[in-house]
GROMACS .gro file of C-alpha atoms in nm:
model
  367
    1MET     CA    1   3.093   1.987  -0.895
    2GLU     CA    2   3.088   2.296  -0.678
    3ARG     CA    3   2.993   2.649  -0.710
    4LYS     CA    4   3.263   2.916  -0.695
    5SER     CA    5   3.235   3.102  -0.388
    6ASP     CA    6   3.295   3.448  -0.633
    7SER     CA    7   3.071   3.354  -0.891
    8LYS     CA    8   2.691   3.240  -0.968
    9SER     CA    9   2.767   3.081  -1.253
   10GLU     CA   10   3.120   2.947  -1.260
   11TYR     CA   11   3.167   2.587  -1.101
   12LYS     CA   12   3.520   2.374  -1.035
   13VAL     CA   13   3.553   1.960  -1.046
   14ASP     CA   14   3.703   1.797  -0.810
   15ALA     CA   15   3.786   1.409  -0.752
   16THR     CA   16   3.823   1.175  -0.555
   17ASN     CA   17   4.079   0.895  -0.559
   18TYR     CA   18   4.139   1.026  -0.911
   19THR     CA   19   4.362   1.306  -1.059
   20LEU     CA   20   4.215   1.503  -1.356
   21LYS     CA   21   4.486   1.666  -1.583
   22ARG     CA   22   4.379   2.017  -1.734
   23LYS     CA   23   4.431   2.042  -2.089
   24GLN     CA   24   4.726   2.324  -2.228
   25GLY     CA   25   4.606   2.710  -2.227
   26ARG     CA   26   4.398   2.936  -2.030
   27VAL     CA   27   4.258   2.796  -1.727
   28TRP     CA   28   3.855   2.821  -1.812
   29ASN     CA   29   3.599   2.669  -1.542
   30PRO     CA   30   3.280   2.490  -1.647
   31GLY     CA   31   2.933   2.607  -1.677
   32ALA     CA   32   2.659   2.481  -1.467
   33PRO     CA   33   2.560   2.127  -1.460
   34VAL     CA   34   2.265   1.984  -1.686
   35ARG     CA   35   2.001   1.888  -1.511
   36PHE     CA   36   2.134   1.892  -1.121
   37TYR     CA   37   2.315   1.580  -1.240
   38GLY     CA   38   2.488   1.615  -1.534
   39PHE     CA   39   2.827   1.707  -1.612
   40PRO     CA   40   2.849   2.034  -1.904
   41ASP     CA   41   3.080   1.979  -2.197
   42GLU     CA   42   3.318   2.170  -2.079
   43VAL     CA   43   3.458   1.945  -1.849
   44VAL     CA   44   3.533   1.695  -2.100
   45ALA     CA   45   3.684   1.957  -2.332
   46TYR     CA   46   3.903   2.111  -2.028
   47HIS     CA   47   4.088   1.804  -1.931
   48GLN     CA   48   4.282   1.578  -2.109
   49ASN     CA   49   4.159   1.222  -1.884
   50ALA     CA   50   3.773   1.349  -1.867
   51ASP     CA   51   3.560   1.156  -2.161
   52PHE     CA   52   3.363   0.903  -1.902
   53VAL     CA   53   3.187   1.197  -1.781
   54GLN     CA   54   2.989   1.150  -2.099
   55SER     CA   55   2.914   0.778  -2.019
   56LEU     CA   56   2.867   0.881  -1.675
   57ASN     CA   57   2.625   1.134  -1.803
   58LEU     CA   58   2.434   0.863  -2.005
   59ARG     CA   59   2.374   0.640  -1.709
   60HIS     CA   60   2.201   0.890  -1.487
   61GLU     CA   61   1.982   0.968  -1.789
   62LYS     CA   62   1.913   0.587  -1.830
   63LEU     CA   63   1.860   0.582  -1.399
   64TYR     CA   64   1.622   0.882  -1.411
   65ARG     CA   65   1.420   0.781  -1.691
   66SER     CA   66   1.340   0.471  -1.544
   67LEU     CA   67   1.178   0.647  -1.263
   68CYS     CA   68   0.796   0.643  -1.223
   69TYR     CA   69   0.652   0.853  -0.885
   70LEU     CA   70   0.285   0.862  -0.737
   71GLY     CA   71   0.223   1.099  -0.489
   72PRO     CA   72   0.031   1.026  -0.168
   73LEU     CA   73  -0.304   1.179  -0.317
   74ARG     CA   74  -0.430   1.059  -0.586
   75THR     CA   75  -0.700   1.230  -0.843
   76LYS     CA   76  -1.060   1.165  -0.770
   77ALA     CA   77  -1.286   0.934  -1.003
   78GLU     CA   78  -1.442   1.127  -1.310
   79ARG     CA   79  -1.744   0.966  -1.502
   80LEU     CA   80  -1.625   1.025  -1.835
   81TYR     CA   81  -1.243   1.025  -1.936
   82SER     CA   82  -1.078   1.168  -2.256
   83TRP     CA   83  -0.801   0.969  -2.444
   84THR     CA   84  -0.658   1.060  -2.809
   85GLY     CA   85  -0.505   0.764  -2.859
   86VAL     CA   86  -0.150   0.910  -2.701
   87GLU     CA   87   0.040   0.668  -2.505
   88PRO     CA   88   0.156   0.797  -2.082
   89GLU     CA   89   0.500   0.724  -1.973
   90SER     CA   90   0.339   0.654  -1.637
   91VAL     CA   91  -0.017   0.746  -1.451
   92GLY     CA   92   0.130   1.014  -1.355
   93TYR     CA   93   0.199   1.219  -0.998
   94ALA     CA   94  -0.177   1.172  -0.880
   95GLY     CA   95  -0.298   0.919  -1.163
   96GLU     CA   96  -0.402   1.149  -1.338
   97ASN     CA   97  -0.326   0.887  -1.660
   98THR     CA   98  -0.498   0.605  -1.509
   99VAL     CA   99  -0.779   0.565  -1.764
  100ALA     CA  100  -0.502   0.673  -2.059
  101ALA     CA  101  -0.275   0.395  -1.954
  102ILE     CA  102  -0.515   0.148  -1.922
  103LEU     CA  103  -0.658   0.240  -2.266
  104ALA     CA  104  -0.285   0.230  -2.419
  105ALA     CA  105  -0.203  -0.068  -2.255
  106ARG     CA  106  -0.463  -0.324  -2.391
  107SER     CA  107  -0.271  -0.520  -2.628
  108ARG     CA  108   0.000  -0.578  -2.377
  109LYS     CA  109   0.002  -0.908  -2.150
  110ILE     CA  110   0.136  -0.987  -1.827
  111SER     CA  111   0.232  -1.304  -1.648
  112LEU     CA  112   0.219  -1.311  -1.264
  113GLY     CA  113   0.542  -1.546  -1.229
  114TYR     CA  114   0.752  -1.784  -1.371
  115LYS     CA  115   0.528  -2.070  -1.569
  116ARG     CA  116   0.203  -1.883  -1.470
  117PRO     CA  117   0.003  -1.806  -1.760
  118ALA     CA  118  -0.003  -1.436  -1.930
  119LYS     CA  119  -0.375  -1.222  -1.925
  120PRO     CA  120  -0.455  -0.942  -2.064
  121PHE     CA  121  -0.363  -0.622  -1.867
  122GLU     CA  122  -0.698  -0.474  -1.800
  123GLU     CA  123  -0.792  -0.846  -1.707
  124ILE     CA  124  -0.471  -0.824  -1.453
  125ILE     CA  125  -0.620  -0.499  -1.253
  126ALA     CA  126  -0.941  -0.673  -1.258
  127LEU     CA  127  -0.826  -0.976  -1.098
  128LYS     CA  128  -0.593  -0.757  -0.821
  129PHE     CA  129  -0.937  -0.595  -0.750
  130LYS     CA  130  -1.126  -0.881  -0.704
  131GLU     CA  131  -0.818  -1.055  -0.497
  132MET     CA  132  -0.839  -0.726  -0.299
  133GLY     CA  133  -1.203  -0.752  -0.178
  134LEU     CA  134  -1.290  -0.431  -0.329
  135ILE     CA  135  -1.506  -0.508  -0.659
  136GLU     CA  136  -1.648  -0.813  -0.875
  137GLU     CA  137  -1.561  -0.727  -1.263
  138PHE     CA  138  -1.408  -0.405  -1.362
  139MET     CA  139  -1.387  -0.241  -1.748
  140VAL     CA  140  -1.329   0.067  -1.901
  141ASN     CA  141  -1.603   0.142  -2.254
  142PRO     CA  142  -1.605   0.382  -2.447
  143ILE     CA  143  -1.935   0.590  -2.462
  144SER     CA  144  -1.972   0.575  -2.858
  145GLU     CA  145  -1.791   0.528  -3.151
  146GLN     CA  146  -1.787   0.850  -3.290
  147ARG     CA  147  -1.675   1.031  -2.954
  148GLN     CA  148  -1.283   0.978  -2.837
  149GLU     CA  149  -1.456   0.970  -2.427
  150TYR     CA  150  -1.459   0.658  -2.213
  151GLU     CA  151  -1.645   0.562  -1.855
  152VAL     CA  152  -1.482   0.337  -1.614
  153LYS     CA  153  -1.757   0.051  -1.455
  154VAL     CA  154  -1.731  -0.179  -1.187
  155ARG     CA  155  -1.941  -0.403  -1.030
  156THR     CA  156  -1.939  -0.495  -0.632
  157LYS     CA  157  -1.944  -0.752  -0.414
  158GLY     CA  158  -2.281  -0.875  -0.409
  159SER     CA  159  -2.440  -0.689  -0.708
  160ARG     CA  160  -2.558  -0.756  -1.004
  161ASP     CA  161  -2.566  -0.374  -1.161
  162TRP     CA  162  -2.284  -0.242  -1.292
  163VAL     CA  163  -2.221   0.111  -1.147
  164ASP     CA  164  -1.941   0.414  -1.267
  165LEU     CA  165  -1.648   0.442  -1.055
  166PRO     CA  166  -1.770   0.757  -0.878
  167ASP     CA  167  -2.053   0.580  -0.740
  168VAL     CA  168  -1.812   0.331  -0.547
  169GLY     CA  169  -1.628   0.333  -0.184
  170PHE     CA  170  -1.373   0.639  -0.270
  171GLY     CA  171  -1.061   0.376  -0.204
  172ILE     CA  172  -1.129   0.204  -0.484
  173SER     CA  173  -1.029   0.517  -0.712
  174GLN     CA  174  -0.705   0.593  -0.502
  175VAL     CA  175  -0.607   0.206  -0.562
  176LEU     CA  176  -0.659   0.208  -0.930
  177PRO     CA  177  -0.364   0.371  -0.990
  178VAL     CA  178  -0.118   0.211  -0.818
  179LEU     CA  179  -0.237  -0.138  -1.003
  180VAL     CA  180  -0.194   0.045  -1.321
  181GLN     CA  181   0.130   0.203  -1.230
  182CYS     CA  182   0.273  -0.139  -1.132
  183PHE     CA  183   0.185  -0.338  -1.356
  184TYR     CA  184   0.181  -0.044  -1.698
  185ALA     CA  185   0.574   0.050  -1.561
  186PRO     CA  186   0.812  -0.049  -1.854
  187ALA     CA  187   1.065  -0.337  -1.754
  188GLY     CA  188   1.398  -0.180  -1.555
  189SER     CA  189   1.192   0.058  -1.382
  190ILE     CA  190   1.206   0.191  -1.046
  191ILE     CA  191   0.814   0.331  -0.892
  192LEU     CA  192   0.818   0.480  -0.604
  193MET     CA  193   0.462   0.515  -0.430
  194GLU     CA  194   0.357   0.733  -0.112
  195GLN     CA  195   0.104   0.568   0.096
  196PRO     CA  196  -0.036   0.313  -0.215
  197GLU     CA  197  -0.271   0.190   0.080
  198ILE     CA  198  -0.467   0.531   0.186
  199HIS     CA  199  -0.837   0.506   0.241
  200LEU     CA  200  -0.837   0.088   0.213
  201HIS     CA  201  -0.960  -0.137   0.532
  202PRO     CA  202  -0.716  -0.327   0.691
  203SER     CA  203  -0.749  -0.654   0.518
  204ALA     CA  204  -0.742  -0.461   0.166
  205GLN     CA  205  -0.406  -0.335   0.272
  206SER     CA  206  -0.277  -0.668   0.378
  207ALA     CA  207  -0.398  -0.813   0.015
  208LEU     CA  208  -0.184  -0.470  -0.155
  209ALA     CA  209   0.094  -0.687  -0.005
  210ASP     CA  210   0.048  -0.961  -0.187
  211VAL     CA  211  -0.015  -0.741  -0.508
  212MET     CA  212   0.285  -0.633  -0.443
  213ILE     CA  213   0.512  -0.946  -0.469
  214ASP     CA  214   0.319  -1.009  -0.790
  215VAL     CA  215   0.447  -0.707  -0.931
  216ILE     CA  216   0.831  -0.803  -0.879
  217ASN     CA  217   0.774  -1.131  -0.990
  218SER     CA  218   0.570  -1.051  -1.345
  219ARG     CA  219   0.689  -1.134  -1.677
  220GLU     CA  220   0.585  -1.011  -1.983
  221ASN     CA  221   0.691  -1.122  -2.334
  222GLY     CA  222   0.862  -1.446  -2.164
  223SER     CA  223   1.104  -1.171  -1.965
  224ASP     CA  224   1.146  -1.044  -1.621
  225ARG     CA  225   1.042  -0.722  -1.586
  226ASP     CA  226   1.232  -0.651  -1.311
  227ILE     CA  227   1.051  -0.418  -1.148
  228GLN     CA  228   1.146  -0.225  -0.828
  229LEU     CA  229   0.914  -0.079  -0.581
  230VAL     CA  230   1.018   0.187  -0.367
  231ILE     CA  231   0.685   0.229  -0.095
  232GLU     CA  232   0.625   0.465   0.205
  233THR     CA  233   0.372   0.358   0.409
  234HIS     CA  234   0.220   0.426   0.727
  235SER     CA  235   0.049   0.075   0.757
  236GLU     CA  236   0.105  -0.219   0.992
  237HIS     CA  237  -0.108  -0.422   0.820
  238PHE     CA  238   0.090  -0.401   0.449
  239LEU     CA  239   0.374  -0.461   0.670
  240ARG     CA  240   0.299  -0.748   0.875
  241ARG     CA  241   0.147  -0.946   0.523
  242LEU     CA  242   0.533  -0.915   0.416
  243GLN     CA  243   0.690  -1.044   0.734
  244ARG     CA  244   0.379  -1.354   0.708
  245ARG     CA  245   0.498  -1.459   0.331
  246ILE     CA  246   0.861  -1.389   0.405
  247ALA     CA  247   0.809  -1.650   0.607
  248GLU     CA  248   0.631  -1.909   0.430
  249ASP     CA  249   0.889  -1.846   0.170
  250ALA     CA  250   0.660  -1.684  -0.085
  251VAL     CA  251   0.909  -1.397  -0.141
  252THR     CA  252   1.265  -1.408  -0.043
  253GLN     CA  253   1.453  -1.218   0.246
  254GLU     CA  254   1.655  -1.065  -0.003
  255LYS     CA  255   1.403  -0.940  -0.196
  256VAL     CA  256   1.256  -0.684   0.094
  257SER     CA  257   1.470  -0.428   0.275
  258ALA     CA  258   1.236  -0.227   0.495
  259TYR     CA  259   1.405   0.104   0.675
  260PHE     CA  260   1.274   0.305   0.947
  261ALA     CA  261   1.246   0.698   0.937
  262ASN     CA  262   1.398   0.889   1.219
  263ILE     CA  263   1.279   1.247   1.257
  264THR     CA  264   1.423   1.272   1.596
  265GLN     CA  265   1.712   1.381   1.476
  266ASN     CA  266   1.813   1.672   1.250
  267PRO     CA  267   1.786   1.608   0.979
  268ALA     CA  268   1.599   1.294   0.994
  269THR     CA  269   1.792   0.910   0.931
  270LEU     CA  270   1.708   0.557   0.745
  271GLU     CA  271   1.741   0.313   0.966
  272PRO     CA  272   1.761  -0.030   0.816
  273LEU     CA  273   1.493  -0.271   1.021
  274GLN     CA  274   1.653  -0.594   1.038
  275ILE     CA  275   1.451  -0.894   0.862
  276ASP     CA  276   1.561  -1.256   0.945
  277ILE     CA  277   1.442  -1.570   0.723
  278PHE     CA  278   1.160  -1.582   0.975
  279GLY     CA  279   0.998  -1.246   0.902
  280ASN     CA  280   1.095  -1.142   1.245
  281ILE     CA  281   1.214  -0.753   1.224
  282ARG     CA  282   1.497  -0.779   1.507
  283ASN     CA  283   1.560  -0.372   1.608
  284TRP     CA  284   1.155  -0.283   1.597
  285PRO     CA  285   1.154   0.073   1.673
  286GLU     CA  286   0.986   0.085   2.003
  287ASN     CA  287   0.583   0.194   1.982
  288PHE     CA  288   0.608   0.269   1.611
  289PHE     CA  289   0.241   0.077   1.530
  290GLY     CA  290   0.146   0.227   1.908
  291ASP     CA  291   0.181  -0.040   2.249
  292GLU     CA  292  -0.060  -0.311   2.152
  293MET     CA  293   0.046  -0.560   2.425
  294GLY     CA  294   0.007  -0.252   2.674
  295ASP     CA  295  -0.377  -0.174   2.511
  296ILE     CA  296  -0.452  -0.518   2.544
  297THR     CA  297  -0.312  -0.593   2.924
  298GLU     CA  298  -0.526  -0.250   3.039
  299GLN     CA  299  -0.864  -0.378   2.856
  300ALA     CA  300  -0.833  -0.742   3.057
  301LYS     CA  301  -0.779  -0.526   3.344
  302ALA     CA  302  -1.082  -0.329   3.251
  303ALA     CA  303  -1.288  -0.602   3.188
  304MET     CA  304  -1.214  -0.792   3.501
  305LYS     CA  305  -1.266  -0.482   3.751
  306LYS     CA  306  -1.609  -0.465   3.574
  307ARG     CA  307  -1.677  -0.834   3.627
  308MET     CA  308  -1.556  -0.816   3.985
  309GLN     CA  309  -1.794  -0.499   4.099
  310LYS     CA  310  -2.104  -0.704   3.977
  311THR     CA  311  -1.991  -1.002   4.145
  312GLU     CA  312  -1.973  -0.825   4.457
  313LYS     CA  313  -2.389  -0.723   4.438
  314PRO     CA  314  -2.574  -0.889   4.704
  315GLU     CA  315  -2.891  -0.936   4.509
  316SER     CA  316  -2.792  -1.096   4.184
  317SER     CA  317  -2.831  -1.498   4.148
  318GLU     CA  318  -2.997  -1.498   4.538
  319TRP     CA  319  -3.223  -1.261   4.449
  320ALA     CA  320  -3.340  -1.447   4.102
  321CYS     CA  321  -3.348  -1.758   4.316
  322GLN     CA  322  -3.573  -1.594   4.548
  323LYS     CA  323  -3.847  -1.454   4.335
  324ASN     CA  324  -3.833  -1.790   4.219
  325ALA     CA  325  -3.725  -1.706   3.843
  326CYS     CA  326  -3.396  -1.849   3.845
  327TRP     CA  327  -3.307  -1.937   3.471
  328ILE     CA  328  -2.991  -2.136   3.553
  329PRO     CA  329  -3.054  -2.521   3.410
  330THR     CA  330  -2.838  -2.653   3.745
  331CYS     CA  331  -2.984  -2.473   4.003
  332PRO     CA  332  -3.195  -2.677   4.240
  333ARG     CA  333  -3.475  -2.416   4.290
  334ARG     CA  334  -3.535  -2.340   3.934
  335PRO     CA  335  -3.899  -2.400   3.853
  336ILE     CA  336  -4.039  -2.646   3.662
  337LEU     CA  337  -4.298  -2.450   3.448
  338PRO     CA  338  -4.539  -2.537   3.120
  339PRO     CA  339  -4.408  -2.399   2.829
  340GLY     CA  340  -4.661  -2.165   2.802
  341ARG     CA  341  -4.593  -1.993   3.115
  342ILE     CA  342  -4.227  -1.954   3.067
  343ARG     CA  343  -4.298  -1.597   2.894
  344SER     CA  344  -4.471  -1.478   3.185
  345LEU     CA  345  -4.142  -1.463   3.349
  346THR     CA  346  -3.999  -1.125   3.385
  347TYR     CA  347  -3.635  -1.135   3.476
  348PRO     CA  348  -3.527  -1.456   3.317
  349MET     CA  349  -3.629  -1.334   2.976
  350PRO     CA  350  -3.398  -1.038   2.993
  351VAL     CA  351  -3.079  -1.198   3.120
  352TYR     CA  352  -3.110  -1.466   2.826
  353TRP     CA  353  -3.154  -1.153   2.565
  354TYR     CA  354  -2.870  -1.007   2.697
  355ALA     CA  355  -2.620  -1.318   2.695
  356SER     CA  356  -2.763  -1.379   2.334
  357ARG     CA  357  -2.672  -1.035   2.242
  358ARG     CA  358  -2.344  -1.017   2.391
  359LEU     CA  359  -2.273  -1.335   2.130
  360SER     CA  360  -2.405  -1.195   1.853
  361MET     CA  361  -2.215  -0.888   1.900
  362SER     CA  362  -1.857  -1.093   1.947
  363SER     CA  363  -1.950  -1.345   1.604
  364LYS     CA  364  -2.019  -1.021   1.421
  365ARG     CA  365  -1.644  -0.822   1.568
  366ALA     CA  366  -1.463  -1.186   1.440
  367ASP     CA  367  -1.620  -1.126   1.121
   0.00000   0.00000   0.00000
């Protein structure tokens, strides 16, 4: 349908590879589309062979009703949530209905794959939180039997105390709507999410990719949920985990499609990324995640330069030996001192302490 140039309320209908036949009588033009995507009833009334548009309208209606959208910035955590018993369609654009969705789904059981046991909805959410390394336990409790208000309690790793949701990391409250929406959406849904990994540390971002794989493999009442995920992300850790799982056959290559938004053109275009069965991306965008190899190379060069500058100093190990305080075990000039006198040496101890501190710092970085 296209609006007529000389009218604001009348449209004309054109068809490609199909000829619409007008009914006899005065030529009338149909009105505006219904909800931007549906053909008005006049299209059927004014043509002899346009009955199919009613079925097309119904298909469009089912398609758009299956869409669930979650934005990049979710609402902040509250200490109390109200719920009147109404079942929400989704968690909302900003996750404002997340707790209501959890309460409404308490009777549901979700399986994470074929021949895997089905578990209560709330237990599935708690399990995903734990697998991501964010919290140990999670629950939603009423504050009183006489009130329709609820509180969300969590127990973090290494702690025995239960605390309110606002008292833990902000990333937990941001990813909670993501987890709930993924398992709450009805079968056949298409879930669109922007930056589900926001405010999560790298390890949790990687684990979130595993959660998404569980979502598309999940089942309910003995049938596949058939969930389709459309995710916008900036996370290299998220994408790398998906590549790894493709190589490990945890998810098939056919179930994953990746696109790069090229904003250098006007308008912006989506360029498909070619992922092979080994998880490799053949047409990786240049420097999309930065020049990692370049950073590593330049760091190694700078470190080598510093080491060379230190070795060029004239009074290094020779000065230590001249002071009769060599701490090198294989050096022939190393003095043999009683254990009580070792602490009185002024030069070797700082050297040994410095080396130990470097090892300690390196191990912390590895953890």
